[in-house]
mmCIF file of C-alpha atoms in Angstrom:
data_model
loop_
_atom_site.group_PDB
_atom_site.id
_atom_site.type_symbol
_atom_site.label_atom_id
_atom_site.label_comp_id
_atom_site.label_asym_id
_atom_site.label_seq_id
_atom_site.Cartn_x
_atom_site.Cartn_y
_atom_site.Cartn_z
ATOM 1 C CA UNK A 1163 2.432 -61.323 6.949
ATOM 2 C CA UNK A 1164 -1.015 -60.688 7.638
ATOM 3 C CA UNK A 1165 -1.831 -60.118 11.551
ATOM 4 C CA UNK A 1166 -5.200 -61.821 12.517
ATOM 5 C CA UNK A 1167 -7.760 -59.447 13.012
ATOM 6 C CA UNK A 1168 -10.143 -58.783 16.303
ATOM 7 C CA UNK A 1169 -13.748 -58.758 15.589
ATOM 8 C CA UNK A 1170 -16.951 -57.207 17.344
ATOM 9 C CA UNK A 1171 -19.562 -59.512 17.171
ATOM 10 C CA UNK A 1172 -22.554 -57.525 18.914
ATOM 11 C CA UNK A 1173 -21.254 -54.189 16.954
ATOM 12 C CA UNK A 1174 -21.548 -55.791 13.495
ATOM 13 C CA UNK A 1175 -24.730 -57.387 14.617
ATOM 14 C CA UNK A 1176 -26.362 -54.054 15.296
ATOM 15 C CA UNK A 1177 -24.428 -51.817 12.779
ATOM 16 C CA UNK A 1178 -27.312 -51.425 10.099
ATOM 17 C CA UNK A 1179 -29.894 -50.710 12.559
ATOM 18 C CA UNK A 1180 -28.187 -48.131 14.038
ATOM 19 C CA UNK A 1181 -26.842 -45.923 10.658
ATOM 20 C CA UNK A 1182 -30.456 -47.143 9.380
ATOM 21 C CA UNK A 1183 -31.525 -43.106 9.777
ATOM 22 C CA UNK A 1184 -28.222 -41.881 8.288
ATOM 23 C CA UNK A 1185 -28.531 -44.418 4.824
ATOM 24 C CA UNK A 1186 -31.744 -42.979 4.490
ATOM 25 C CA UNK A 1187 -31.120 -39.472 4.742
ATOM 26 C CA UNK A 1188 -27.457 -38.337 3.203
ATOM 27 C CA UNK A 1189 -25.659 -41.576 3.100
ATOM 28 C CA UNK A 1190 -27.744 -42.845 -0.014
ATOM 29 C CA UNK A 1191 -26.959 -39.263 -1.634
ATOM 30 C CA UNK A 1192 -23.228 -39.837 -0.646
ATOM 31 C CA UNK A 1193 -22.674 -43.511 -1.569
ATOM 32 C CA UNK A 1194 -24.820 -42.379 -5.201
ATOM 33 C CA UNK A 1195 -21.866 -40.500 -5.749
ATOM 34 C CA UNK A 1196 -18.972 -42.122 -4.245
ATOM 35 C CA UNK A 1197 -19.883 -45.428 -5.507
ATOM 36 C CA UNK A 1198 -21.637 -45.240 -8.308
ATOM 37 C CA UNK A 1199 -18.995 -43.361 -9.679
ATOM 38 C CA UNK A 1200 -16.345 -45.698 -9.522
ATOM 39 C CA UNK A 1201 -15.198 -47.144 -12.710
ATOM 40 C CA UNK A 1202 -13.378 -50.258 -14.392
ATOM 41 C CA UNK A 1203 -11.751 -52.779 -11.856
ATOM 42 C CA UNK A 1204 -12.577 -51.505 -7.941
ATOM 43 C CA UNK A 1205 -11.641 -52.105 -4.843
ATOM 44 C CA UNK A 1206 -13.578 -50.770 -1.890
ATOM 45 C CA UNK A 1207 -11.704 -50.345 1.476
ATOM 46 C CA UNK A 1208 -13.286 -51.652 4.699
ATOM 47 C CA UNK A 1209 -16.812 -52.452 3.043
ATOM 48 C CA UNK A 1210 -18.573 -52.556 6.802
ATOM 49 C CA UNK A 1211 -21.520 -55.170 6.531
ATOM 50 C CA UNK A 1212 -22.273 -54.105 2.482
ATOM 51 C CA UNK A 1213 -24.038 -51.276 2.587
ATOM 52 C CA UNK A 1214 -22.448 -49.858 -0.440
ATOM 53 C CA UNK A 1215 -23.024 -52.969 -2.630
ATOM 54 C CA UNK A 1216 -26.401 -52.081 -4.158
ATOM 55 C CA UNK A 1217 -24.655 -48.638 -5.874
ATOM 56 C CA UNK A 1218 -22.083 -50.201 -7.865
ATOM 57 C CA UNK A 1219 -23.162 -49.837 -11.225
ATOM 58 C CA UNK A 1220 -21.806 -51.395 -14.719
ATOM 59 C CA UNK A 1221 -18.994 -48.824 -14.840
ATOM 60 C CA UNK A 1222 -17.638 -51.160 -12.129
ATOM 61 C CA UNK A 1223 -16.465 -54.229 -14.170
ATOM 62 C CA UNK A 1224 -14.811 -55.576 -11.171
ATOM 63 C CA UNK A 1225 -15.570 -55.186 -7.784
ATOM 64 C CA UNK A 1226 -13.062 -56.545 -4.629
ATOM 65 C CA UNK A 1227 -14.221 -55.515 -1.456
ATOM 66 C CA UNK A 1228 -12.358 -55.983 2.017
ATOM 67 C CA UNK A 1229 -13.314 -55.830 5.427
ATOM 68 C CA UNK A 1230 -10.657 -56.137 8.720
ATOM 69 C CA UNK A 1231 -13.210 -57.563 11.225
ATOM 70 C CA UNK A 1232 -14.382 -60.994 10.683
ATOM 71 C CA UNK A 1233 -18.292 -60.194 11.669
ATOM 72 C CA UNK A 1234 -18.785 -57.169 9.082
ATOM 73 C CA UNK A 1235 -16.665 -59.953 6.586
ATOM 74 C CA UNK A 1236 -19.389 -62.278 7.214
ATOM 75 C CA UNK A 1237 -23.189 -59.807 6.958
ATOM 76 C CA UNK A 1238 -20.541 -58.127 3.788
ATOM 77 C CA UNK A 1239 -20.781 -61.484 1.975
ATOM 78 C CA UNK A 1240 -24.094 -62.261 2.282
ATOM 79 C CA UNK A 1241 -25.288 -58.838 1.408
ATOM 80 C CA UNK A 1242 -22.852 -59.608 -1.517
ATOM 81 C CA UNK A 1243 -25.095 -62.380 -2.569
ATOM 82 C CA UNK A 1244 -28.049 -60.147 -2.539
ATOM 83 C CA UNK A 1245 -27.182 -57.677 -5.245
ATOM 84 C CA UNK A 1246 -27.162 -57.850 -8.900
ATOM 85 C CA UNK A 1247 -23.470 -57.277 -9.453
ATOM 86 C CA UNK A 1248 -20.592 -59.864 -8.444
ATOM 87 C CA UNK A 1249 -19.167 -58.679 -5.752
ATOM 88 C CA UNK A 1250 -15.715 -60.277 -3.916
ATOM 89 C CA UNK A 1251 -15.320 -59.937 -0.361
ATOM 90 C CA UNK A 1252 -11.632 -60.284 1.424
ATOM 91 C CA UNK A 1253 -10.694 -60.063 5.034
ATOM 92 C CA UNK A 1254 -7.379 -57.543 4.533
ATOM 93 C CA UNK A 1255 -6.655 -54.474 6.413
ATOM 94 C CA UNK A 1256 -6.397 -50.890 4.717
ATOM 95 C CA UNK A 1257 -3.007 -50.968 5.812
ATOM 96 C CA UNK A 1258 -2.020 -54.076 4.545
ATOM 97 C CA UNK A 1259 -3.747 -54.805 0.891
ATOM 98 C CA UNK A 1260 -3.075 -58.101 -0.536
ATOM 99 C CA UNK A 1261 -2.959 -56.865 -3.878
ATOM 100 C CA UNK A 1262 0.038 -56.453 -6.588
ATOM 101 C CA UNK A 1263 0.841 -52.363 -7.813
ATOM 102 C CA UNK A 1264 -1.480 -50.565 -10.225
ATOM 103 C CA UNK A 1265 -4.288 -53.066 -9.478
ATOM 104 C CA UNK A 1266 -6.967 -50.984 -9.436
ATOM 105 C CA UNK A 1267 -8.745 -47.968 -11.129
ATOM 106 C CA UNK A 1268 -10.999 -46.731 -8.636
ATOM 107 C CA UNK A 1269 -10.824 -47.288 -4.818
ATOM 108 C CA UNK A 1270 -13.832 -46.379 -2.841
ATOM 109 C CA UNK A 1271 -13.758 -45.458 1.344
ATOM 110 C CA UNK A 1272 -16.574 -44.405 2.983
ATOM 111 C CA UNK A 1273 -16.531 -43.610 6.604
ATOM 112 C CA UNK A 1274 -13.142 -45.863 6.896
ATOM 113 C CA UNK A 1275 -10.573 -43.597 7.222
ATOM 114 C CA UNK A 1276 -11.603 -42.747 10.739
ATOM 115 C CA UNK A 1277 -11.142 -46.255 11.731
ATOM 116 C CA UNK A 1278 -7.686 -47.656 10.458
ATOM 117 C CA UNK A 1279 -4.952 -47.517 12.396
ATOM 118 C CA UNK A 1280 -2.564 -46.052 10.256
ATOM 119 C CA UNK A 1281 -4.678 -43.875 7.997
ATOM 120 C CA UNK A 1282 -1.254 -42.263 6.511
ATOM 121 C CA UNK A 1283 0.004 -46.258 5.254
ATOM 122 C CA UNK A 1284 -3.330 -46.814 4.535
ATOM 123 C CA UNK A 1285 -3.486 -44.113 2.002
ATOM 124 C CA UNK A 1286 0.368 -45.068 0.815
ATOM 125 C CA UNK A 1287 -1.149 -48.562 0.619
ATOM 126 C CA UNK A 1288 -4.078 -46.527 -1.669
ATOM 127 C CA UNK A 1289 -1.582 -45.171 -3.707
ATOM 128 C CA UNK A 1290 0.355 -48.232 -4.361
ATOM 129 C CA UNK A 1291 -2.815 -50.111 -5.791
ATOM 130 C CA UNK A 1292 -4.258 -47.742 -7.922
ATOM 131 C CA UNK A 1293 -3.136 -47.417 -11.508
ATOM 132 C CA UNK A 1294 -1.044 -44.097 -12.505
ATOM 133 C CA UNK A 1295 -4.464 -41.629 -13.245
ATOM 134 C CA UNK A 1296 -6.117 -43.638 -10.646
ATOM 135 C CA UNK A 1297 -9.076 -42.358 -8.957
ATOM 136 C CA UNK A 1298 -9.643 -42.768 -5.190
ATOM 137 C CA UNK A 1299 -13.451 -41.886 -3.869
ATOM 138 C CA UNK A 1300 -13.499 -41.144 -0.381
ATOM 139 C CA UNK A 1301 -16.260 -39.953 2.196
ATOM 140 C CA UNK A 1302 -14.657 -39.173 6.163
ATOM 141 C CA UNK A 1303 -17.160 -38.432 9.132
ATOM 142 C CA UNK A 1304 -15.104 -35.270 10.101
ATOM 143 C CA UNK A 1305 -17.644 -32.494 8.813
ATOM 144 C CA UNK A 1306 -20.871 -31.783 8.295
ATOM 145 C CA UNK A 1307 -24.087 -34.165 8.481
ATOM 146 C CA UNK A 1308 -21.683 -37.085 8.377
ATOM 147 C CA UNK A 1309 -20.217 -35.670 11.985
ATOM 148 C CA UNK A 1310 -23.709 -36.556 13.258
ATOM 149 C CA UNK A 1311 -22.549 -40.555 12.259
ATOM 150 C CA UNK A 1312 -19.662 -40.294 14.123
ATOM 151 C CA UNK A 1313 -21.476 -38.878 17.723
ATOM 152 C CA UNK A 1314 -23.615 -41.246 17.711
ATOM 153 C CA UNK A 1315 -20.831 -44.115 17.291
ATOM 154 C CA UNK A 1316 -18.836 -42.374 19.737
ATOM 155 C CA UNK A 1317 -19.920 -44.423 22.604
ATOM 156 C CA UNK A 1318 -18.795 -47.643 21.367
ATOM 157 C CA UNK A 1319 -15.404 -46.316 19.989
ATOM 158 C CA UNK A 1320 -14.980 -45.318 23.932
ATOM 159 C CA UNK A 1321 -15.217 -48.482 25.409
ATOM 160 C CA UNK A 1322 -14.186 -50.646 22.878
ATOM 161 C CA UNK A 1323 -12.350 -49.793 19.695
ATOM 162 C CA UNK A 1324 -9.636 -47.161 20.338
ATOM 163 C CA UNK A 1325 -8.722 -47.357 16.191
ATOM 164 C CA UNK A 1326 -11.611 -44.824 15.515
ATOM 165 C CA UNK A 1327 -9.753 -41.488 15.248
ATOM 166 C CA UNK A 1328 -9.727 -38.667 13.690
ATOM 167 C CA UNK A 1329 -6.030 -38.162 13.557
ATOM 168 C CA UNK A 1330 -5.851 -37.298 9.636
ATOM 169 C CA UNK A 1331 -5.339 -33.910 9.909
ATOM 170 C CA UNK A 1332 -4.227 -31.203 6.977
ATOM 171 C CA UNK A 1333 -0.782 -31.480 7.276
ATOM 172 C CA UNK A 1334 -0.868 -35.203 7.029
ATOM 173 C CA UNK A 1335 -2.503 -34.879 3.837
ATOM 174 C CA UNK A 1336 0.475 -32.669 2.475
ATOM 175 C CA UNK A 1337 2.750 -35.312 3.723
ATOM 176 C CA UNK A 1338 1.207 -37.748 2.055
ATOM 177 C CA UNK A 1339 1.440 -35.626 -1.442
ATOM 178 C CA UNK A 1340 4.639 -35.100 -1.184
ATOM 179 C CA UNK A 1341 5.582 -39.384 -0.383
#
């Protein structure tokens, strides 16, 4: 059973003003790459207000995307309308996909891992949708330029969303290999 999900209305409305400067330095580089390589039917985890959308390319022949919070859901499906491609947009949780086994060949997560509660179920949740030979495409704010995405959120994971961690450490990731 699906648990209803807690928005932030004011944080979605602001969101693509304030990553504006990161999407046009070394997101658009990132998301050329994550996204535009995904392939055959897709499903992109916690899709934020859309920003991927416009690098999906016809390699995708299906794309689902999901969102938790019910104000990214919303700015998500209208930017949905705005690009080329068809794009599907479903309120589910990493944690809890609403989709059958092998579903998917490519699952795309950028800067969402940080964010889920459980990102160890989320992944087993990953693993569970994708077809065997599967590919999952993943970019995590932990290192690097993307770190400087992550400061300058940290204010607003402070005082109101305690989910954004970065708890997915190394030896989580060799627990999850071995599951």
């Amino acid at each position: 059973m699906a648990r209803e999900q807690k928005g932030h209305k004011w944080f979605a409305a602001i969101y693509d003003r304030l990553t504006a400067p990161a999407e046009r330095s070394y997101m658009r580089t990132i998301r050329e790459e994550i996204v535009g390589g995904a392939k055959g039917r897709v499903l992109e985890l916690g899709a934020g207000t859309g920003a991927s959308f416009p690098y999906y390319n016809d390699h995708a022949e299906q794309v689902i995307a999901t969102e938790p919070d019910p104000y990214m859901l919303e700015r998500a499906r209208r930017r949905a309308e705005e690009v080329e491609r068809p794009i599907e947009v479903r309120q589910a949780s990493a944690e809890e996909l609403p989709f059958d086994d092998a579903s998917f060949d490519t699952v795309v997560s950028t800067l969402v891992m940080c964010s889920v509660s459980d990102p160890l179920r989320a992944l087993s949740e990953v693993r569970r949708a994708l077809v065997s030979g599967g590919r999952l495409a993943l970019a995590v704010p932990c290192h690097g330029r993307l770190k400087n995405l992550v400061h300058a959120l940290r204010g607003f994971e402070r005082r109101h969303d305690p989910r954004h961690r970065r708890r997915a450490h190394w030896r989580d990731d060799q627990r999850l290999r071995r599951e």
